[in-house]
């Protein structure tokens, strides 16, 4: 007996909120995989702090999504009882940690976006989203600071670290476009003043990324083909494995309280 | 904590000559409950004992992240997940405070860690047991942290200042760990039959190893006497073990779980007397033959080796920056 | 395979405005920027701080405990530096 997946009525606002929740949960989960295995104890502390910030964001977004949906779901049902095709996170968030350079570049790309995005969302006409954004912005600002410092040290450190950092940038670049993509469902929320338009943030994001990469003696790739799919549930092969681990207890023991 | 640099006085070697007057004065300070601070004169054996004990304690915190870390990605609710991650992170912090306390005695964190990775330094034998189910996370918080707190509270009054201060911080932070574990157990015991069985199974597997955490019985302990005289240790292994058992039995009763010790009895004074501990198992685990000794060391070695290029990059960048700043200043 | 040593830093935290920075612990970091971030991540995760100083441990000059007689005992006899040395009749009130 395993617990079946729930169904969620994805109105535009529910879908929007789930996307943000899923980004935060999946990236936070990835970061939490480092706990006990980081390159130094000090960094173990830092990675766990970032993971805890993101998991906290995920919880508030899920709770809000459940309230907006009004079908008796809650944060745990939304996190633990949706299948891979129902997850709405960015592909970037679900990619495996790889080496420390991959983890930091992923964090850097995402945080540089999230910081701008949450700042823009602070003026959302939806008071709950604006409040979550205000809290998240402070967290992402620090994540950006921390990951930027590492990008500079890895890029301008040793020959080996430079090669690894450059490889991480090359590998992850194609997953950055999805952060700025908007579909019809989200377009309506942008027009209603509920959601911020991510496309408008891309120049500022690129400015941040370019400045840090240049200080780090790293080069941004020229290719502009971007992978898409996470927002509509077409994920990489990695997410299914992550979810089978994340959800194993809830799936194995239907309806149990923990 | 104090600094490594403080210990590098040029006449340090002269001052470690252990003349009788120094030793007597030192013991008099200990007897008067004065604290010993990093640069104070201390017998070489006191320093050695402390470096050994504090670094073992630090290794235990760091290796101790692994069995619980095994469940961070599988925690059954988001609330449990953040609590567990925060707890395992705390253990990392505690390891870090403790290494810093050991460093005030002239050791470096790197050499202490290298000794652990080489298998030359010990850590608590309890972390060589596997976490098989979610209930193990509850039992670890309730009993393993409970036992650790029993050990650590008296260490807050240890004669060596930096160790005592580290312990005060650790105990303050750890107060949530045991409650977190007990709450998990309580939820399981109030849950389905399968959940309660999971809780009982975990208690059955962890009970005896937890009793062994307090170390060999008093008549067999090798470090007891000197450590007691120096007020590093304030209670004997058996005293602490008894205190722990007396505190734990009613908690198990409240949960409706049975302690896996058919020989356990309560004496007239109310103390719960446990049955005979299988010390041969303890010796095997210490000798490297516990179920997870190899896995734990392999995991720490992998983290260390995989992180080497990151630490080298940070050091290389720091050098470059220093050089550039010097060049800029010269212009 | 000895690991190269990463520099040691001392961390001082101001827990509230109005209070002085207080030594709270140490950490290892390759440079000052990383030391400051590590201090934030290690020593303020329960809201303990509003301001952090990090100082390279090697930059601290400390007095030698073996010289504490010369350093500190001469001050002990200067009791006239304390208010209780002086007698003022009780009727005069608090002074």
XYZ file of C-alpha atoms in Angstrom:
684
model
C 0.000 0.000 0.000
C 1.453 3.340 -0.981
C -0.082 6.765 -0.678
C -1.458 8.003 -4.018
C -0.731 11.452 -5.374
C -3.159 14.234 -4.619
C -4.732 16.318 -7.332
C -4.310 20.065 -7.189
C -6.583 22.601 -8.875
C -3.946 24.786 -10.423
C -5.595 28.159 -10.747
C -3.040 30.727 -11.935
C -2.333 31.898 -8.381
C -2.005 28.354 -7.015
C 0.275 27.368 -9.877
C 2.346 30.509 -9.417
C 2.776 29.882 -5.706
C 3.565 26.200 -6.198
C 6.295 27.071 -8.674
C 8.018 29.278 -6.085
C 7.520 26.691 -3.370
C 8.931 23.909 -5.538
C 11.991 25.992 -6.515
C 12.757 26.604 -2.866
C 12.095 23.050 -1.689
C 14.072 21.327 -4.413
C 17.049 23.669 -4.210
C 16.967 23.550 -0.416
C 16.841 19.772 -0.549
C 19.850 19.676 -2.861
C 21.819 21.953 -0.537
C 20.848 19.819 2.460
C 22.526 16.849 0.768
C 25.849 18.576 1.498
C 25.308 18.464 5.253
C 28.213 16.510 6.723
C 30.147 16.405 3.446
C 31.268 19.980 2.727
C 34.865 20.976 1.929
C 35.319 22.528 5.396
C 33.251 22.788 8.559
C 32.681 26.504 8.080
C 31.137 25.833 4.669
C 29.019 23.025 6.066
C 27.445 25.641 8.320
C 26.927 28.051 5.415
C 25.346 25.487 3.079
C 22.968 24.331 5.811
C 21.974 27.922 6.537
C 21.109 28.510 2.896
C 19.190 25.231 2.785
C 17.214 26.211 5.886
C 16.348 29.610 4.396
C 15.044 27.936 1.245
C 13.110 25.243 3.097
C 11.526 27.980 5.180
C 10.482 29.817 2.013
C 9.065 26.590 0.607
C 6.942 26.028 3.695
C 5.355 29.483 3.609
C 4.653 29.223 -0.121
C 3.099 25.750 0.216
C 0.956 26.882 3.093
C -0.228 29.838 1.065
C -0.857 27.674 -2.026
C -2.939 25.298 0.078
C -4.934 28.180 1.545
C -5.580 29.712 -1.882
C -6.567 26.342 -3.319
C -8.890 25.616 -0.405
C -9.157 21.870 -0.962
C -7.822 20.739 2.389
C -4.239 20.267 1.209
C -1.366 21.430 3.384
C 2.377 21.996 3.086
C 3.223 18.326 3.528
C 0.614 17.004 1.109
C 1.822 19.442 -1.523
C 5.463 18.538 -0.963
C 5.169 14.803 -0.417
C 2.185 13.683 -2.460
C 2.699 15.211 -5.877
C 4.362 13.198 -8.603
C 7.285 14.295 -10.748
C 4.898 15.543 -13.473
C 3.115 17.716 -10.925
C 6.287 19.431 -9.724
C 6.727 22.941 -11.087
C 10.292 23.902 -10.160
C 13.039 25.231 -12.412
C 15.234 22.557 -13.956
C 18.218 24.440 -12.532
C 17.087 23.699 -8.977
C 16.849 19.943 -9.436
C 20.236 19.347 -11.082
C 22.518 17.193 -8.948
C 25.028 18.969 -6.726
C 28.034 17.834 -8.748
C 31.256 19.192 -7.296
C 31.407 22.264 -5.056
C 31.838 24.480 -8.136
C 28.596 23.197 -9.664
C 26.728 23.735 -6.410
C 28.053 27.270 -6.016
C 27.482 28.290 -9.627
C 23.914 26.952 -9.453
C 23.411 28.913 -6.232
C 24.978 32.007 -7.767
C 22.813 31.921 -10.907
C 19.665 31.330 -8.882
C 20.373 33.790 -6.058
C 21.328 36.577 -8.449
C 17.885 36.098 -10.004
C 15.988 35.504 -6.775
C 17.374 38.623 -5.164
C 16.092 40.819 -7.985
C 12.868 38.897 -8.222
C 11.939 39.088 -4.542
C 12.762 42.764 -4.481
C 10.357 43.275 -7.387
C 7.740 41.099 -5.692
C 7.761 43.248 -2.560
C 5.319 45.554 -4.341
C 2.956 42.739 -5.352
C -0.716 43.604 -4.931
C -1.068 40.268 -3.115
C -0.174 41.125 0.468
C 0.894 37.579 1.399
C 3.198 37.239 -1.573
C 4.650 40.679 -0.892
C 5.363 39.700 2.722
C 7.019 36.410 1.760
C 9.062 38.285 -0.828
C 10.269 40.812 1.732
C 11.564 38.027 3.965
C 13.022 36.000 1.099
C 14.818 38.997 -0.375
C 17.057 39.354 2.669
C 17.891 35.680 2.519
C 18.645 35.625 -1.192
C 20.773 38.774 -0.878
C 23.036 36.900 1.507
C 23.048 33.768 -0.667
C 24.137 35.943 -3.572
C 26.879 37.539 -1.479
C 28.179 34.201 -0.282
C 28.060 32.407 -3.629
C 29.628 35.405 -5.429
C 32.582 35.341 -3.053
C 33.071 31.675 -3.805
C 32.780 32.163 -7.591
C 35.590 34.709 -7.383
C 37.770 32.422 -5.253
C 37.188 29.362 -7.391
C 37.621 31.223 -10.683
C 40.701 33.128 -9.567
C 42.104 30.468 -7.234
C 44.142 27.581 -8.621
C 44.295 26.216 -12.123
C 42.147 23.277 -11.070
C 39.503 25.386 -9.396
C 39.369 27.670 -12.428
C 38.765 24.721 -14.744
C 36.067 23.336 -12.462
C 34.313 26.704 -12.081
C 34.369 27.329 -15.830
C 33.012 23.839 -16.491
C 30.180 24.448 -14.017
C 29.265 27.710 -15.735
C 29.303 26.019 -19.145
C 27.207 23.093 -17.887
C 24.584 25.185 -16.112
C 24.242 28.129 -18.452
C 21.487 26.562 -20.562
C 19.319 26.230 -17.459
C 19.272 29.948 -16.650
C 16.789 31.006 -19.326
C 13.885 29.293 -17.635
C 14.081 31.757 -14.744
C 12.991 34.561 -17.072
C 10.317 32.685 -19.043
C 6.650 33.593 -18.665
C 3.659 31.512 -19.778
C 0.049 32.604 -20.285
C -0.971 31.649 -16.787
C 1.702 33.867 -15.264
C 1.185 36.634 -17.822
C -2.267 37.258 -16.399
C -0.881 37.620 -12.876
C 1.787 40.023 -14.094
C -0.854 42.166 -15.747
C -2.903 42.127 -12.560
C 0.048 43.397 -10.539
C 0.241 40.194 -8.515
C 3.429 38.791 -10.055
C 6.582 40.570 -11.178
C 7.748 40.195 -14.772
C 10.957 38.160 -14.648
C 11.876 38.966 -18.242
C 12.344 42.589 -17.232
C 14.971 41.533 -14.689
C 17.267 39.761 -17.110
C 19.487 42.776 -17.985
C 20.150 43.466 -14.298
C 20.791 39.766 -13.670
C 23.205 39.610 -16.586
C 24.967 42.691 -15.231
C 25.557 41.023 -11.862
C 26.634 37.737 -13.409
C 28.990 39.443 -15.855
C 30.660 41.568 -13.195
C 31.313 38.637 -10.865
C 32.431 36.320 -13.671
C 34.851 38.922 -14.912
C 36.341 39.420 -11.447
C 36.613 35.634 -11.254
C 38.401 35.503 -14.649
C 35.575 33.293 -15.933
C 33.820 33.541 -19.295
C 30.079 33.400 -19.868
C 29.079 31.072 -22.706
C 27.974 32.546 -26.019
C 25.286 29.962 -26.732
C 21.769 31.126 -26.007
C 19.816 27.882 -26.398
C 17.922 27.505 -23.157
C 16.363 24.375 -21.654
C 12.758 24.663 -20.524
C 10.193 22.342 -19.061
C 10.304 22.348 -15.275
C 7.536 24.930 -14.936
C 5.134 22.621 -16.781
C 6.327 19.373 -15.207
C 8.693 18.149 -17.941
C 11.728 17.553 -15.778
C 15.182 16.070 -16.046
C 15.635 12.434 -15.042
C 17.141 13.622 -11.767
C 13.951 14.908 -10.157
C 12.239 11.517 -9.990
C 15.084 10.113 -7.911
C 15.107 13.140 -5.650
C 11.353 12.782 -5.068
C 11.496 9.049 -4.441
C 13.868 9.801 -1.591
C 12.126 12.940 -0.341
C 8.701 11.296 -0.386
C 9.587 7.759 0.690
C 8.110 7.942 4.190
C 4.860 9.659 3.246
C 4.368 7.305 0.317
C 5.102 4.171 2.366
C 2.898 5.066 5.329
C -0.277 6.629 3.948
C -1.922 9.093 6.266
C 0.526 8.688 9.139
C 1.425 11.618 11.369
C 5.135 12.171 12.058
C 38.405 30.687 22.727
C 41.976 31.752 22.890
C 44.412 31.680 20.081
C 47.066 29.444 18.766
C 49.409 32.376 18.437
C 49.171 33.041 22.148
C 50.823 29.741 22.838
C 53.910 30.419 20.809
C 55.875 32.344 23.428
C 59.600 32.002 22.937
C 60.158 30.811 26.461
C 57.301 28.304 26.372
C 59.733 25.406 26.304
C 61.515 26.610 29.437
C 58.259 27.012 31.240
C 57.086 23.484 30.583
C 59.848 22.135 32.783
C 57.790 20.474 35.411
C 59.316 21.429 38.652
C 57.621 20.328 41.788
C 56.730 23.866 42.843
C 54.814 24.487 39.618
C 52.929 21.239 39.941
C 51.952 21.923 43.532
C 50.797 25.446 42.720
C 48.854 24.148 39.732
C 47.049 21.519 41.789
C 46.314 24.103 44.479
C 44.598 26.297 41.890
C 42.554 23.350 40.634
C 41.579 22.430 44.201
C 40.476 26.019 44.786
C 38.160 25.698 41.724
C 40.200 28.255 39.754
C 40.105 27.938 35.967
C 43.205 27.198 33.950
C 43.603 29.414 30.885
C 45.583 28.694 27.688
C 48.847 30.425 28.510
C 48.977 29.340 32.131
C 51.582 26.828 33.183
C 50.149 23.324 33.148
C 51.628 19.838 33.470
C 52.374 18.267 30.101
C 50.107 15.351 30.980
C 47.199 17.732 31.684
C 47.677 19.336 28.286
C 47.921 15.961 26.600
C 44.827 14.619 28.321
C 42.834 17.676 27.335
C 43.947 17.665 23.706
C 43.007 14.002 23.507
C 39.634 14.413 25.185
C 38.590 17.655 23.477
C 39.622 16.453 20.028
C 37.826 13.131 20.511
C 34.804 15.098 21.547
C 35.115 17.258 18.407
C 35.542 14.207 16.144
C 32.433 12.698 17.734
C 30.375 15.765 16.864
C 31.559 15.697 13.262
C 31.234 11.937 12.720
C 27.941 12.171 14.605
C 26.545 14.270 11.753
C 26.586 11.212 9.489
C 24.054 8.813 11.046
C 21.466 11.569 11.435
C 22.431 13.204 8.156
C 21.395 9.900 6.606
C 17.753 10.955 7.177
C 17.778 14.652 6.240
C 16.688 13.899 2.676
C 14.017 11.459 3.873
C 12.527 13.271 6.868
C 8.786 12.556 6.786
C 7.498 16.136 7.022
C 8.837 19.588 6.249
C 8.745 20.497 9.933
C 10.863 17.448 10.793
C 13.180 18.151 7.897
C 14.120 21.673 8.973
C 14.476 20.608 12.612
C 16.772 17.726 11.704
C 18.888 19.817 9.372
C 19.234 22.523 12.026
C 20.200 19.900 14.586
C 22.837 18.245 12.432
C 24.146 21.702 11.576
C 24.419 22.432 15.307
C 26.584 19.348 15.678
C 28.906 20.722 13.037
C 29.061 23.961 14.995
C 29.815 22.062 18.188
C 32.645 20.201 16.514
C 33.964 23.521 15.355
C 33.843 25.104 18.844
C 35.590 22.069 20.273
C 38.391 22.023 17.713
C 38.931 25.690 18.552
C 39.154 24.821 22.262
C 41.738 22.129 21.472
C 43.667 24.635 19.392
C 44.191 26.842 22.426
C 46.433 24.043 23.713
C 48.787 24.283 20.756
C 47.304 21.654 18.446
C 45.995 22.653 15.010
C 42.607 21.598 13.699
C 44.271 20.198 10.593
C 46.576 17.876 12.501
C 43.739 16.713 14.741
C 41.515 16.007 11.736
C 44.343 14.244 9.908
C 44.814 11.958 12.925
C 41.117 11.101 12.891
C 41.075 10.420 9.158
C 44.143 8.217 9.549
C 42.209 6.174 12.099
C 44.617 7.199 14.890
C 42.124 9.188 16.947
C 38.943 7.913 18.503
C 35.407 9.230 18.399
C 32.326 8.089 20.277
C 31.564 4.449 19.473
C 27.818 5.170 19.266
C 28.165 6.713 15.810
C 29.316 3.410 14.377
C 25.764 2.082 14.502
C 23.418 2.529 11.524
C 20.211 4.583 11.385
C 17.813 2.152 9.751
C 14.423 3.793 10.248
C 13.002 7.207 11.044
C 12.522 6.078 14.646
C 16.307 5.942 14.971
C 16.315 9.722 14.582
C 13.923 9.943 17.514
C 15.997 7.584 19.644
C 19.231 9.405 18.836
C 17.763 12.713 19.961
C 16.166 11.264 23.051
C 18.872 8.862 24.232
C 22.149 9.625 22.457
C 21.781 13.357 23.000
C 20.361 12.670 26.439
C 23.471 10.696 27.339
C 25.714 13.326 25.781
C 24.035 16.058 27.834
C 24.591 14.012 31.036
C 28.267 13.947 30.159
C 28.489 17.531 29.021
C 26.755 19.384 31.828
C 29.510 18.615 34.355
C 32.069 19.612 31.695
C 30.698 23.170 31.838
C 32.602 23.339 35.163
C 35.726 21.646 33.827
C 38.976 23.180 35.095
C 40.137 24.174 31.617
C 38.493 27.506 30.759
C 38.158 27.240 26.960
C 36.706 23.701 27.174
C 34.233 24.752 29.863
C 33.159 27.784 27.818
C 32.706 25.691 24.674
C 30.579 23.271 26.684
C 28.366 26.048 28.029
C 27.617 27.119 24.477
C 27.083 23.522 23.353
C 24.719 22.701 26.222
C 22.702 25.861 25.591
C 22.265 24.973 21.932
C 21.638 21.308 22.582
C 18.684 21.838 24.816
C 16.397 21.523 21.794
C 18.000 18.322 20.496
C 16.739 15.971 23.151
C 13.253 17.494 23.144
C 13.159 17.141 19.372
C 13.994 13.447 19.688
C 11.485 12.778 22.429
C 8.764 14.545 20.469
C 9.472 12.250 17.492
C 9.181 9.220 19.793
C 5.987 10.490 21.336
C 4.431 11.034 17.911
C 5.407 7.513 16.847
C 4.073 5.973 20.031
C 0.755 7.794 19.626
C 0.586 6.757 15.971
C -0.245 3.517 14.176
C 0.801 0.056 15.337
C 3.502 0.076 12.672
C 4.867 3.379 13.990
C 4.910 2.151 17.561
C 6.664 -1.037 16.486
C 9.223 1.105 14.682
C 9.823 3.048 17.897
C 10.229 -0.097 20.007
C 12.584 -1.650 17.447
C 14.771 1.448 17.456
C 14.897 1.478 21.263
C 15.836 -2.216 21.256
C 18.759 -1.615 18.933
C 20.099 1.567 20.569
C 19.610 0.943 24.291
C 22.731 -1.051 25.024
C 25.085 0.949 22.775
C 23.803 4.115 24.496
C 24.663 2.698 27.935
C 28.149 1.997 26.594
C 28.549 5.694 25.705
C 29.455 6.412 29.328
C 32.579 4.321 28.939
C 33.911 1.229 30.692
C 32.885 0.481 34.296
C 34.789 2.470 36.915
C 37.147 -0.291 37.939
C 38.299 -0.689 34.309
C 38.608 2.970 33.263
C 42.152 4.084 32.432
C 41.764 7.882 32.475
C 39.544 8.313 35.498
C 41.975 9.068 38.284
C 44.103 11.860 36.814
C 41.083 13.473 35.115
C 39.212 13.519 38.404
C 42.159 15.002 40.278
C 42.409 17.728 37.612
C 38.659 18.360 37.705
C 38.264 17.592 34.025
C 35.954 14.819 35.052
C 33.592 15.334 37.972
C 31.548 12.160 37.968
C 32.612 8.601 37.283
C 31.363 6.632 34.276
C 29.129 4.475 36.433
C 27.667 7.452 38.312
C 26.690 9.168 35.082
C 25.351 5.947 33.594
C 23.157 5.404 36.661
C 21.910 8.978 36.524
C 21.013 8.489 32.893
C 19.169 5.212 33.458
C 17.200 6.692 36.350
C 16.163 9.654 34.201
C 15.316 7.543 31.159
C 13.223 4.686 32.514
C 10.220 6.882 33.456
C 10.447 8.587 30.056
C 10.248 5.191 28.338
C 7.311 4.254 30.555
C 5.502 7.430 29.549
C 6.008 6.448 25.899
C 4.706 2.964 26.621
C 7.942 1.399 25.416
C 9.811 -1.338 27.219
C 13.519 -1.145 27.953
C 15.105 -4.222 26.354
C 16.619 -5.394 29.626
C 14.651 -8.229 31.260
C 17.016 -8.131 34.244
C 16.308 -4.502 35.104
C 15.062 -3.944 38.656
C 14.306 -0.965 40.859
C 16.109 -0.976 44.216
C 14.746 0.344 47.548
C 16.247 3.789 46.913
C 14.383 4.008 43.630
C 17.397 3.500 41.361
C 16.868 1.424 38.243
C 19.584 -1.233 38.091
C 20.417 -2.367 34.569
C 21.600 -5.841 33.638
C 25.120 -6.741 32.565
C 26.534 -4.769 29.637
C 28.255 -6.775 26.906
C 31.624 -5.033 26.985
C 33.027 -7.335 24.322
C 30.744 -5.584 21.809
C 32.073 -2.202 22.988
C 35.658 -3.373 22.525
C 34.908 -4.638 19.031
C 33.333 -1.351 17.981
C 36.272 0.605 19.434
C 38.638 -1.691 17.568
C 37.004 -0.705 14.290
C 34.583 -3.587 13.939
C 31.272 -1.826 14.522
C 28.668 -2.030 11.772
C 29.571 1.397 10.337
C 33.184 2.185 11.336
C 34.437 1.824 7.799
C 31.542 3.762 6.267
C 31.944 6.653 8.686
C 35.661 7.058 8.098
C 35.206 6.626 4.360
C 32.561 9.385 4.316
C 34.764 11.800 6.277
C 37.790 10.996 4.115
C 35.779 11.540 0.960
C 34.521 14.933 2.162
C 38.069 15.870 3.109
C 39.634 14.698 -0.160
C 36.877 16.088 -2.385
C 37.179 19.423 -0.596
C 40.951 19.706 -0.926
C 40.858 21.638 -4.204
C 38.318 24.076 -2.718
C 40.512 24.818 0.308
C 43.532 25.163 -1.962
C 41.632 27.585 -4.203
C 40.630 29.752 -1.238
C 44.218 29.797 0.036
C 45.621 30.588 -3.419
C 43.167 33.439 -3.879
C 44.032 34.875 -0.467
C 47.717 34.828 -1.401
C 47.048 36.526 -4.732
C 44.967 39.192 -3.084
C 47.617 39.887 -0.477
C 50.198 40.173 -3.230
C 47.998 42.508 -5.316
C 47.259 44.715 -2.309
C 50.967 44.936 -1.531
C 51.733 45.802 -5.142
C 49.024 48.473 -5.113
C 50.376 49.966 -1.913
C 53.881 50.101 -3.395
C 52.739 52.145 -6.390
C 49.323 14.029 3.480
C 49.432 16.871 5.968
C 46.728 19.446 5.295
C 47.942 23.049 4.994
C 46.665 25.217 7.838
C 43.886 27.690 7.138
C 44.325 30.887 9.199
C 42.566 31.132 12.554
C 40.316 34.121 13.373
C 38.791 35.393 16.594
C 35.154 36.438 16.469
C 33.614 39.302 18.471
C 29.894 39.934 18.456
C 27.759 42.851 19.582
C 24.535 41.251 20.680
C 22.593 44.501 21.110
C 23.227 48.122 20.379
C 24.493 49.671 23.576
C 26.657 46.664 24.424
C 30.313 46.196 23.531
C 31.530 43.529 21.120
C 32.356 40.417 23.060
C 34.648 37.542 22.185
C 32.520 34.525 21.353
C 34.762 32.047 19.576
C 37.128 31.221 16.742
C 36.978 29.860 13.231
C 39.153 29.086 10.233
C 38.964 31.049 6.987
C 41.291 31.816 4.120
C 40.728 35.580 4.238
C 38.870 38.338 6.083
C 35.782 38.348 3.837
C 35.228 34.630 4.240
C 35.964 34.877 7.959
C 33.215 37.464 8.372
C 30.697 35.331 6.487
C 31.680 32.214 8.419
C 31.287 34.138 11.684
C 27.776 35.119 10.622
C 26.930 31.532 9.665
C 28.410 29.965 12.805
C 27.913 32.415 15.632
C 24.679 34.281 14.865
C 22.279 31.553 13.818
C 20.050 32.053 16.845
C 19.888 35.785 16.429
C 22.831 36.436 18.743
C 24.272 39.395 16.900
C 23.879 42.801 15.317
C 27.516 43.433 14.496
C 30.552 41.213 13.996
C 34.297 41.798 14.197
C 36.789 39.221 13.010
C 40.452 39.539 13.908
C 43.325 37.319 12.773
C 44.359 35.397 15.897
C 47.975 36.100 15.147
C 47.321 39.852 15.352
C 46.509 39.675 19.055
C 49.271 40.556 21.477
C 48.620 39.090 24.879
C 50.126 39.584 28.307
C 52.058 36.658 29.723
C 50.376 34.966 32.697
C 53.819 34.238 34.141
C 54.224 37.996 34.551
C 50.947 38.557 36.293
C 52.697 39.557 39.512
C 54.485 42.454 37.866
C 51.566 43.278 35.611
C 48.605 43.249 37.956
C 49.540 43.026 41.602
C 50.811 46.617 41.922
C 47.254 47.818 41.281
C 45.830 45.784 44.114
C 47.291 47.972 46.886
C 45.935 51.247 45.500
C 42.742 51.035 47.464
C 42.382 54.837 47.521
C 41.160 54.517 43.902
C 37.915 52.995 45.133
C 35.038 55.004 46.630
C 34.805 52.781 49.700
C 38.205 54.070 50.844
C 36.646 57.358 51.887
C 34.447 57.947 54.880
C 31.431 60.183 54.558
C 28.886 60.370 57.425
C 25.628 58.609 56.713
C 23.626 61.820 57.313
C 25.199 63.294 54.199
C 23.374 60.750 52.130
C 24.344 58.937 48.998
C 27.437 60.294 47.313
